mmCIF file of C-alpha atoms in Angstrom:
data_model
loop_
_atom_site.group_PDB
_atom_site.id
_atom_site.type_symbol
_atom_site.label_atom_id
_atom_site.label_comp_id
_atom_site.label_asym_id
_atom_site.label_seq_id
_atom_site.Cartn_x
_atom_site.Cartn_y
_atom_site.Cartn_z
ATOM 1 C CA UNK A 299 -119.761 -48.556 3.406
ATOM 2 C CA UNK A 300 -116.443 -48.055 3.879
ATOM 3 C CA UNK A 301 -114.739 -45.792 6.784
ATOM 4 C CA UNK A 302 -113.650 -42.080 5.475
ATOM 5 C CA UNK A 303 -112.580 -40.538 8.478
ATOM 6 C CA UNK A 304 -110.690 -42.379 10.632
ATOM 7 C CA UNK A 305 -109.618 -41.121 14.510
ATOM 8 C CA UNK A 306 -107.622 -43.220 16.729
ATOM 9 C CA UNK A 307 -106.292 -42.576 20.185
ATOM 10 C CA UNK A 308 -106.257 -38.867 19.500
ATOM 11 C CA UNK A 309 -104.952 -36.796 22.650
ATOM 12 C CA UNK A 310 -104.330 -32.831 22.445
ATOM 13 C CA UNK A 311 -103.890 -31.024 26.220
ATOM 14 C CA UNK A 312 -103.374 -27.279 26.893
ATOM 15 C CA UNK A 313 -101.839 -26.500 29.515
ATOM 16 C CA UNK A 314 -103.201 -28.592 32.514
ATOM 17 C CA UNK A 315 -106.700 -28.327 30.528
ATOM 18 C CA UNK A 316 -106.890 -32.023 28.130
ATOM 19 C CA UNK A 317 -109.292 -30.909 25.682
ATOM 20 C CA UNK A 318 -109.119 -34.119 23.951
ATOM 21 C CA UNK A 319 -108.067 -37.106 26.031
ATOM 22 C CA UNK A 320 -107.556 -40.751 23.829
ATOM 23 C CA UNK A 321 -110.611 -40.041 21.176
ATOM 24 C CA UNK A 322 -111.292 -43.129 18.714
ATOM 25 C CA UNK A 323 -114.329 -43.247 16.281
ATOM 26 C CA UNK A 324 -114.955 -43.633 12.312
ATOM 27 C CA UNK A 325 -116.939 -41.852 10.124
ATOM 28 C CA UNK A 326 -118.841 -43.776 7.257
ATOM 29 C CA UNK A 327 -118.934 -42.485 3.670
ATOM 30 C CA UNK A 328 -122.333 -40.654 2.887
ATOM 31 C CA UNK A 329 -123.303 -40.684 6.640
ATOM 32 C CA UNK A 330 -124.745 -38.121 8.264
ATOM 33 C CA UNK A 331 -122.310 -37.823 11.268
ATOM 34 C CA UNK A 332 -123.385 -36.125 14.518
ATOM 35 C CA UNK A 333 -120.593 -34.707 17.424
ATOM 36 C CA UNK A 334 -122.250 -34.059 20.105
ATOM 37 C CA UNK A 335 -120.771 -32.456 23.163
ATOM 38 C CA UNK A 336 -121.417 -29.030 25.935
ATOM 39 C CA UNK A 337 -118.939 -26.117 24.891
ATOM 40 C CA UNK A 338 -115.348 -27.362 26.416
ATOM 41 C CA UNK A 339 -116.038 -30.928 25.353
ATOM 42 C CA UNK A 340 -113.431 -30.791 22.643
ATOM 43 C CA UNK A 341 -115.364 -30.744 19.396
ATOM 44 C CA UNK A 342 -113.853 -27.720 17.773
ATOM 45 C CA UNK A 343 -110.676 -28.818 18.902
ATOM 46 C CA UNK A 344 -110.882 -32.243 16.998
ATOM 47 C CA UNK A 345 -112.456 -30.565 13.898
ATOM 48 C CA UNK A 346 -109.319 -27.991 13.958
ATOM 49 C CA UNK A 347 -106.645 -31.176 14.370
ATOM 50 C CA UNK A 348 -108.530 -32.478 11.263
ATOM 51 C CA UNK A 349 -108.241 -29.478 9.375
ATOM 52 C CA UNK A 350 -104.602 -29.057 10.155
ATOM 53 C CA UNK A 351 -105.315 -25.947 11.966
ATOM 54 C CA UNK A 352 -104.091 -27.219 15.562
ATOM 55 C CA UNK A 353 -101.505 -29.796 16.130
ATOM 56 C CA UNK A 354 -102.109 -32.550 17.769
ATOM 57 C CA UNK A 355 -99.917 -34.630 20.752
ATOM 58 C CA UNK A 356 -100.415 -38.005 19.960
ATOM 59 C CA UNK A 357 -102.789 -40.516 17.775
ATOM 60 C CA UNK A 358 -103.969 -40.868 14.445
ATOM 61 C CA UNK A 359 -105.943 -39.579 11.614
ATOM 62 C CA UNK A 360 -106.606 -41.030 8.068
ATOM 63 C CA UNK A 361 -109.792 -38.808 5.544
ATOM 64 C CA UNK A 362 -110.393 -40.700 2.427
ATOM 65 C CA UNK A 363 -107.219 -42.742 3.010
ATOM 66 C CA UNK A 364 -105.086 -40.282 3.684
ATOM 67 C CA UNK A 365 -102.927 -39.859 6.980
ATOM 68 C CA UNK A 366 -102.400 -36.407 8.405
ATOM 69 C CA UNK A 367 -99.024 -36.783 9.784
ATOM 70 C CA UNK A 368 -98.006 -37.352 5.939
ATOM 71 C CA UNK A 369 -100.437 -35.588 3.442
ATOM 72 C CA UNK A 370 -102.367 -32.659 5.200
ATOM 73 C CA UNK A 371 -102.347 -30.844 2.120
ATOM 74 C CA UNK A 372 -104.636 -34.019 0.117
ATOM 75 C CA UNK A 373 -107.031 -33.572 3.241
ATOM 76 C CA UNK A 374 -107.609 -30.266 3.095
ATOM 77 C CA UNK A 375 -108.547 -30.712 -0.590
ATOM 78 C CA UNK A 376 -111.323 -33.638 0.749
ATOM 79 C CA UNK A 377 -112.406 -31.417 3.322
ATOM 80 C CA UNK A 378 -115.597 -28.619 3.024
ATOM 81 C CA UNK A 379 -115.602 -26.818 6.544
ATOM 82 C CA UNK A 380 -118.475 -23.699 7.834
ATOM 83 C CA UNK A 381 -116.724 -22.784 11.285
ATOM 84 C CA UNK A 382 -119.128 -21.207 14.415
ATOM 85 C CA UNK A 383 -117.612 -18.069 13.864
ATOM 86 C CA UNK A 384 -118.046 -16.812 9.823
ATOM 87 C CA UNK A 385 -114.600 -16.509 8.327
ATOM 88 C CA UNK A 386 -115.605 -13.953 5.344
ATOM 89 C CA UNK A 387 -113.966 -10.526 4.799
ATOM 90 C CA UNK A 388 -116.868 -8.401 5.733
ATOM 91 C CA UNK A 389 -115.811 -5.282 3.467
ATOM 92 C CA UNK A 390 -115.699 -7.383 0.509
ATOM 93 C CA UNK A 391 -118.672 -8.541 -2.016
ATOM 94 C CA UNK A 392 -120.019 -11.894 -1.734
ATOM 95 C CA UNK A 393 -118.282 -12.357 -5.234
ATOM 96 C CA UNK A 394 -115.193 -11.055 -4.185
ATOM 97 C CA UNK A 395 -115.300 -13.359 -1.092
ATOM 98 C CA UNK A 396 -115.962 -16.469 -3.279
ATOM 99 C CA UNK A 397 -113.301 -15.389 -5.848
ATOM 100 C CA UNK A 398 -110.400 -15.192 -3.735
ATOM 101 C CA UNK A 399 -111.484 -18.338 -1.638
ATOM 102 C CA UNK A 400 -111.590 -20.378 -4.775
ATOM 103 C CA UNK A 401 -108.420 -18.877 -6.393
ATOM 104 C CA UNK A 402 -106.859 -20.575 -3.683
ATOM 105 C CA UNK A 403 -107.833 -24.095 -4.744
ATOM 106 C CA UNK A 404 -106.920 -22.981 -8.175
ATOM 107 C CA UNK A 405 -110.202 -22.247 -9.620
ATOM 108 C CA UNK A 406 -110.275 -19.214 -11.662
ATOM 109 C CA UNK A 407 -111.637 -17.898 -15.115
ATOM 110 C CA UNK A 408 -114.448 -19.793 -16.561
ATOM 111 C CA UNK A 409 -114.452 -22.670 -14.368
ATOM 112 C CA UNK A 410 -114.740 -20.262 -11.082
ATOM 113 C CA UNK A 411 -118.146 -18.724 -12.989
ATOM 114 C CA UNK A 412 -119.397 -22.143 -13.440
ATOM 115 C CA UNK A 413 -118.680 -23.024 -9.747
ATOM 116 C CA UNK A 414 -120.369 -20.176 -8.964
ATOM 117 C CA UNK A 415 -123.157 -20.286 -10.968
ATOM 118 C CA UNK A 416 -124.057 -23.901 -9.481
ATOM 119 C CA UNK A 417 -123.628 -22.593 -6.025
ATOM 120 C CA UNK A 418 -125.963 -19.721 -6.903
ATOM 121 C CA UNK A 419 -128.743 -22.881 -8.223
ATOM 122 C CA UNK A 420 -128.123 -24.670 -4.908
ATOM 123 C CA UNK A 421 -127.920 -22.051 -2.416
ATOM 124 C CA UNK A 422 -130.035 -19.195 -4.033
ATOM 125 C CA UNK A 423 -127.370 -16.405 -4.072
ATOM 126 C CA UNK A 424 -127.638 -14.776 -7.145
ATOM 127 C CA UNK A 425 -129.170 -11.706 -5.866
ATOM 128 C CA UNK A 426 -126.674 -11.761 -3.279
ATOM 129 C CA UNK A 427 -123.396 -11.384 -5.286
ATOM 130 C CA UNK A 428 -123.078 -7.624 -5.872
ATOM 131 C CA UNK A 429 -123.801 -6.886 -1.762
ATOM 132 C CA UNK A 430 -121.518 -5.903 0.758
ATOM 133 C CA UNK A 431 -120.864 -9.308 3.226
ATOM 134 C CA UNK A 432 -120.731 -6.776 6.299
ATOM 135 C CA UNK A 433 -124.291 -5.614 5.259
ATOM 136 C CA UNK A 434 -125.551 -9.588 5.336
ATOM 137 C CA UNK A 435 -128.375 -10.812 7.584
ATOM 138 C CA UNK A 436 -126.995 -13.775 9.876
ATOM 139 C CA UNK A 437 -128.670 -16.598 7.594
ATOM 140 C CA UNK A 438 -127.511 -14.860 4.250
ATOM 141 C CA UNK A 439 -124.182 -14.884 5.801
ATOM 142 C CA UNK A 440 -124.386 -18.449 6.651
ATOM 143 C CA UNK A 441 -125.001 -19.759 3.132
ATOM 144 C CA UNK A 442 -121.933 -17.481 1.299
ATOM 145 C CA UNK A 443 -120.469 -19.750 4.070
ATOM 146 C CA UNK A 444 -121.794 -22.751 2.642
ATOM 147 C CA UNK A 445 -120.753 -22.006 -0.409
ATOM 148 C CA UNK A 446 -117.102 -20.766 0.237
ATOM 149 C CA UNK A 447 -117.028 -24.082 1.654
ATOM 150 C CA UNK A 448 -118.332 -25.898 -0.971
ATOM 151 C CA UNK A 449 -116.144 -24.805 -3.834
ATOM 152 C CA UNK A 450 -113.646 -27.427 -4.645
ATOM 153 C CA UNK A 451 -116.490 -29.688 -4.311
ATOM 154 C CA UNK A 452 -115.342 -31.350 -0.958
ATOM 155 C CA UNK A 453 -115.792 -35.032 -0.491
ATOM 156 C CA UNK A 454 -116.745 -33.994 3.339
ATOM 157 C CA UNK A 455 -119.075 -30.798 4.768
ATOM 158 C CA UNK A 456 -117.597 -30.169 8.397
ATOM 159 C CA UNK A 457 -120.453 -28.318 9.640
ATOM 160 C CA UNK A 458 -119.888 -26.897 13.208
ATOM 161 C CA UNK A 459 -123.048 -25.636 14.646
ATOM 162 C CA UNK A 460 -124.410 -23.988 11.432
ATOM 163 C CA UNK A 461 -127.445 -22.768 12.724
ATOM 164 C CA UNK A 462 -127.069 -21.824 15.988
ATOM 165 C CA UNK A 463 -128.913 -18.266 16.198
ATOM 166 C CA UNK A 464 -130.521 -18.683 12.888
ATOM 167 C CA UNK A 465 -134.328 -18.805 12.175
ATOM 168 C CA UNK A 466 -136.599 -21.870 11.639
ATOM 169 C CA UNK A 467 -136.769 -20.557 8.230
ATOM 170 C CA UNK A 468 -133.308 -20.290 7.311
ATOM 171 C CA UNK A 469 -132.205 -23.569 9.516
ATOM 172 C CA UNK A 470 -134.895 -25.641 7.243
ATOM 173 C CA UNK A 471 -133.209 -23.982 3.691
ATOM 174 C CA UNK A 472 -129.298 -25.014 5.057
ATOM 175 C CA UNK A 473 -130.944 -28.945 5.109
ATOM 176 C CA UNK A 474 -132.886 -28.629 2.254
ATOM 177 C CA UNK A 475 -129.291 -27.995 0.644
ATOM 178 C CA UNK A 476 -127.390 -30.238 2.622
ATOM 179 C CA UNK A 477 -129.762 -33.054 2.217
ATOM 180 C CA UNK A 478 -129.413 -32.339 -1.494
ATOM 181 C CA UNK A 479 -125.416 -32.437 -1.429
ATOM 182 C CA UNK A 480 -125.822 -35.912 -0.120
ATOM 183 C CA UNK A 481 -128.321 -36.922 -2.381
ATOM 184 C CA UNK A 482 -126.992 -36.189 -5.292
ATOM 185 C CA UNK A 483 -122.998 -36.274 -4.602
ATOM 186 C CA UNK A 484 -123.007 -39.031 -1.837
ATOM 187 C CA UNK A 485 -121.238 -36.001 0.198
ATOM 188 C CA UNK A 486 -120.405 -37.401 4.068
ATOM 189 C CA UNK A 487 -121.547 -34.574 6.326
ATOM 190 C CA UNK A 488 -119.977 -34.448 9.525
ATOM 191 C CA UNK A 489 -122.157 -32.386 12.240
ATOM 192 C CA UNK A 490 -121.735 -30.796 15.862
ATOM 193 C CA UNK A 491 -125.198 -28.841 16.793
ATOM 194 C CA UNK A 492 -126.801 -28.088 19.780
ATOM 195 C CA UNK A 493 -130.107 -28.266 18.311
ATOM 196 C CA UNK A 494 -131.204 -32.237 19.039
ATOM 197 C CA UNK A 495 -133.808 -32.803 16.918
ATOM 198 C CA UNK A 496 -131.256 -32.177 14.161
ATOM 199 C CA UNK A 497 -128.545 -34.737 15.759
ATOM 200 C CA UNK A 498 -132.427 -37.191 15.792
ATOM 201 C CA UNK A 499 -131.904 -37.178 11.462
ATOM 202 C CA UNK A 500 -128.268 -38.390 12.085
ATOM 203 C CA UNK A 501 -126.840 -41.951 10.739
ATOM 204 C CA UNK A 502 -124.813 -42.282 13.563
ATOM 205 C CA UNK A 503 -123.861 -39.948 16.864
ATOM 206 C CA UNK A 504 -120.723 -39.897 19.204
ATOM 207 C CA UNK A 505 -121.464 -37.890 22.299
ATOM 208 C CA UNK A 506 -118.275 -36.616 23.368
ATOM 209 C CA UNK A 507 -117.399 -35.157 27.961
ATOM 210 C CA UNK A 508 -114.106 -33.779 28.760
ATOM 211 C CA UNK A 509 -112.302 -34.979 25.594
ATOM 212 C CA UNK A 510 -114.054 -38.903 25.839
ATOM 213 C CA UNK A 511 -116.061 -40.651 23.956
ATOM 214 C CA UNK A 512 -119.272 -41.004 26.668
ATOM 215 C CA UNK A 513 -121.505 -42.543 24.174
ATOM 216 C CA UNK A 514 -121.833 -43.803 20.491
ATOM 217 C CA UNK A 515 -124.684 -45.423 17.909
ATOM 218 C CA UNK A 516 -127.530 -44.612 15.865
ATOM 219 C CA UNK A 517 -130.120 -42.163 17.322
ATOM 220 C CA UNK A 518 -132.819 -45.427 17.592
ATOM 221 C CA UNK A 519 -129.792 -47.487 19.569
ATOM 222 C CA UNK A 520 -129.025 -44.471 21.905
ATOM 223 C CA UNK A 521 -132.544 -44.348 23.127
ATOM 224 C CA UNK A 522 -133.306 -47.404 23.373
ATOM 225 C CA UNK A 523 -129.639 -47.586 25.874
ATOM 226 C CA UNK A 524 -130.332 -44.129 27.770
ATOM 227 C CA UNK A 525 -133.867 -43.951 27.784
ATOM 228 C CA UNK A 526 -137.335 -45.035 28.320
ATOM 229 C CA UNK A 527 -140.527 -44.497 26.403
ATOM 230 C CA UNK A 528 -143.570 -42.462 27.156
ATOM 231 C CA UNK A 529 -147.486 -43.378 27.287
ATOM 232 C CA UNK A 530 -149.774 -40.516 26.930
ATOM 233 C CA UNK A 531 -152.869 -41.569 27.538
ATOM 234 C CA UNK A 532 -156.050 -39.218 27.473
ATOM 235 C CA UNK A 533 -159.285 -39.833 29.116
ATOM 236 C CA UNK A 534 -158.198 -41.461 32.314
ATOM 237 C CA UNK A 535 -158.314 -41.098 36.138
ATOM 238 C CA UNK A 536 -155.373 -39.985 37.286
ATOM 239 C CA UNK A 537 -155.972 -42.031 40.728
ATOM 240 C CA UNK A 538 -155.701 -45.097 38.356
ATOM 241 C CA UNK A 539 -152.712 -43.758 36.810
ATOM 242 C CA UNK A 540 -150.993 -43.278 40.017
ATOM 243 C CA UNK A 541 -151.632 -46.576 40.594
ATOM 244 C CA UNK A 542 -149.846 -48.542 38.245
ATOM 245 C CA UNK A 543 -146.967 -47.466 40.251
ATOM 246 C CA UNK A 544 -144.798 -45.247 37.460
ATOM 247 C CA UNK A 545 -143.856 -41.482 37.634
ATOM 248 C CA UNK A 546 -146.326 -39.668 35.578
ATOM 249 C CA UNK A 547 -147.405 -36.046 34.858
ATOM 250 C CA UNK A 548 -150.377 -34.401 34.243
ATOM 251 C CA UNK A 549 -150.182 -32.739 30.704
ATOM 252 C CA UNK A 550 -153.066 -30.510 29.207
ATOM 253 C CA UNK A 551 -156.093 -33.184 28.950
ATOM 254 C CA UNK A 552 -153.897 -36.272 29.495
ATOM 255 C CA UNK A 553 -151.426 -38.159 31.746
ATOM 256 C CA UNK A 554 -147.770 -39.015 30.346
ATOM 257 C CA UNK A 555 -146.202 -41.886 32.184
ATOM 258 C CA UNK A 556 -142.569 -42.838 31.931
ATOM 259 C CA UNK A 557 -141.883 -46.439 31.949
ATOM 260 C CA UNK A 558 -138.425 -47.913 31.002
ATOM 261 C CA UNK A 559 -139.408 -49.848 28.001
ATOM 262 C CA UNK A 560 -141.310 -50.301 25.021
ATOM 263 C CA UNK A 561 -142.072 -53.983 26.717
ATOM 264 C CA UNK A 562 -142.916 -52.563 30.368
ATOM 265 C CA UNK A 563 -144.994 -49.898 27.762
ATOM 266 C CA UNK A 564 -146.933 -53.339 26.079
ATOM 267 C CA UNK A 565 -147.409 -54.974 29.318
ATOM 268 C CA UNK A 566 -149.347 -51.817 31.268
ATOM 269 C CA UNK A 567 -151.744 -52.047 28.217
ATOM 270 C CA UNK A 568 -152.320 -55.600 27.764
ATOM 271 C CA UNK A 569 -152.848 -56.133 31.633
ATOM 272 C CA UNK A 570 -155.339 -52.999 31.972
ATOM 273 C CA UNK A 571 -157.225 -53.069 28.504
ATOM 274 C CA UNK A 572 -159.886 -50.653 29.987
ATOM 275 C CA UNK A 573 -158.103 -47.842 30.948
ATOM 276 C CA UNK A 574 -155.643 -47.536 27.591
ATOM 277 C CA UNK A 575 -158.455 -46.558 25.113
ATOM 278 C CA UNK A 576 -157.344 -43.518 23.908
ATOM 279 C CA UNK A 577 -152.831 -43.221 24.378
ATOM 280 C CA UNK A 578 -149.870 -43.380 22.290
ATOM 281 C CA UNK A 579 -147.086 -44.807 22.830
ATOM 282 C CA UNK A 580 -143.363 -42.204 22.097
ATOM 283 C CA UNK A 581 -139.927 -42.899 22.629
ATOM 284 C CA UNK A 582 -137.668 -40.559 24.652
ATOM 285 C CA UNK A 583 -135.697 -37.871 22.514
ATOM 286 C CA UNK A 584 -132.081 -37.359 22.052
ATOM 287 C CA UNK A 585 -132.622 -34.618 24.671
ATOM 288 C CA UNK A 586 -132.918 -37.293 27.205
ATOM 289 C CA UNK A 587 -130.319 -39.332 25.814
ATOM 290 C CA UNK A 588 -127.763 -36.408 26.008
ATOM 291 C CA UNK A 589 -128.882 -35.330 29.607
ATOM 292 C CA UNK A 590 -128.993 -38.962 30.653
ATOM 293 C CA UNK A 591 -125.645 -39.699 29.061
ATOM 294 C CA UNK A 592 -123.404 -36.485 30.321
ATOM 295 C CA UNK A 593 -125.928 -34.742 33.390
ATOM 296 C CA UNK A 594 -126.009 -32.042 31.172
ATOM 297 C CA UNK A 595 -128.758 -30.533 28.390
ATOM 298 C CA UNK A 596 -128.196 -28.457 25.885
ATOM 299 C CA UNK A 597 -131.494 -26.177 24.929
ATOM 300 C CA UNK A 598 -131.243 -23.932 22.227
ATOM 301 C CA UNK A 599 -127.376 -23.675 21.660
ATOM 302 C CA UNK A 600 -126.673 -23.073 25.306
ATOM 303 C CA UNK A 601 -125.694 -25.031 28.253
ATOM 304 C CA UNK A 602 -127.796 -25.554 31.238
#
């Protein structure tokens, strides 16, 4: 697959404050792409460089071939973006909202009803249309959103933290649909959450601290590098447990030891047969890899 977003040596400072200090990675076409970072890591700031929205000091960025110090304009046209913070007019319809958005890419008349009536299909808006966006729940708002974003059918979503607040509910409908963009239109999705079982489903992550890269690779790669794997194992003595000589905690009816390898994991069992009758065996989560790699965790869209 070839590279569609390209960043090289990006810097951008405020003030004494470098919000994004010599940043390289690539972005695959198709991938899902995760960005992973605390608040202040520099995520939104890269995203806004990429969107032309902030300037940046130094480096380089080529989408889809196209280098931002020369043709900003062609990159907005590749580029599909749902901000934290919803950018619709809230005294306005939803089709009011979508109308002017999309007269701005050109789209008007019969082809903006077409759009529209896809985006409906996709996103289930048609009862929505008619309503007042100030009057929207939080999820509703999210997919009018989705769709503003999605009008000029962008070769890349830029989705930053689109679910943050939202409920399971709604969360599980936005990846039913994005799932389906990429399915069907080979759309490259690029992703900063704080929920990490959603960076888990990610091709490949860059966790970014103060501005760095701190760590890259696929979710399976990251935890194998930052951390261990687990044995539960039910039915057992917890004096024997403490004596194979890893930390361990007692959970409901069973013990969950941490040892620092799937290999350490296969040589506990094979050398004590008679105590692993009942266990399984479960690999850390990107939870662990995120705390392990920056000192930090992230738990439901907040720091800690």
């Amino acid at each position: 697959m070839k590279n569609i977003i390209e960043i090289e040596m990006l810097d951008k400072s405020f003030g004494n404050v470098h919000a994004v200090d010599n940043l390289s990675f690539c972005v695959k076409e198709g991938e899902l792409f995760a960005f992973l970072g605390v608040n202040g890591a520099g995520k939104s700031t890269t995203i806004n460089i990429m969107c032309s929205q902030l300037s940046k000091d130094k480096g380089r960025v080529v989408i889809d071939g196209c280098d931002l110090d020369k043709e900003a304009d062609a990159i907005k046209e590749k580029l599909g973006v749902v901000f934290q913070s919803s950018v619709l007019d809230a005294p306005l319809s939803v089709y009011e909202n979508l109308e002017s958005r999309a007269a701005l890419y050109g789209i008007v008349g019969a082809d903006f009803r077409a759009r529209l009536e896809e985006l409906c299909d996709l996103l289930d808006l048609k009862e929505l249309l008619k309503r007042t966006v100030g009057k929207l729940s939080g999820g509703q708002r999210r997919r009018i959103d989705i769709a503003r974003a999605l009008l000029h059918k962008p070769k890349i979503l830029v989705l930053d933290e689109p679910t943050t607040g939202l409920d399971p509910q709604t969360r599980k409908t936005i990846w039913n649909v994005i799932s389906t963009l990429r399915r069907n239109e080979n759309m490259t999705v690029f992703l900063t959450t704080h929920y990490m079982e959603e960076a888990a489903e990610a091709d490949y992550v860059v966790i970014i601290d103060s501005g760095k890269t701190a760590a890259c690779g696929t979710p399976l790669e990251l935890k194998n590098k930052y951390t261990g794997d687990f044995i539960t194992i039910y039915g057992a003595d917890e004096d024997d447990v403490k004596n194979l000589g890893y930390e361990y905690e007692k959970i409901r009816d069973a013990y969950r030891i941490s040892v620092p390898s799937t290999k350490v994991a296969t040589e506990l069992i094979t050398a004590r047969p008679e105590m692993f009758v009942d266990y399984e065996i479960t690999k850390g989560k990107m939870d662990d890899v995120f705390l392990s790699v920056t000192g930090k965790s992230l738990v439901g869209g907040s720091e800690k």
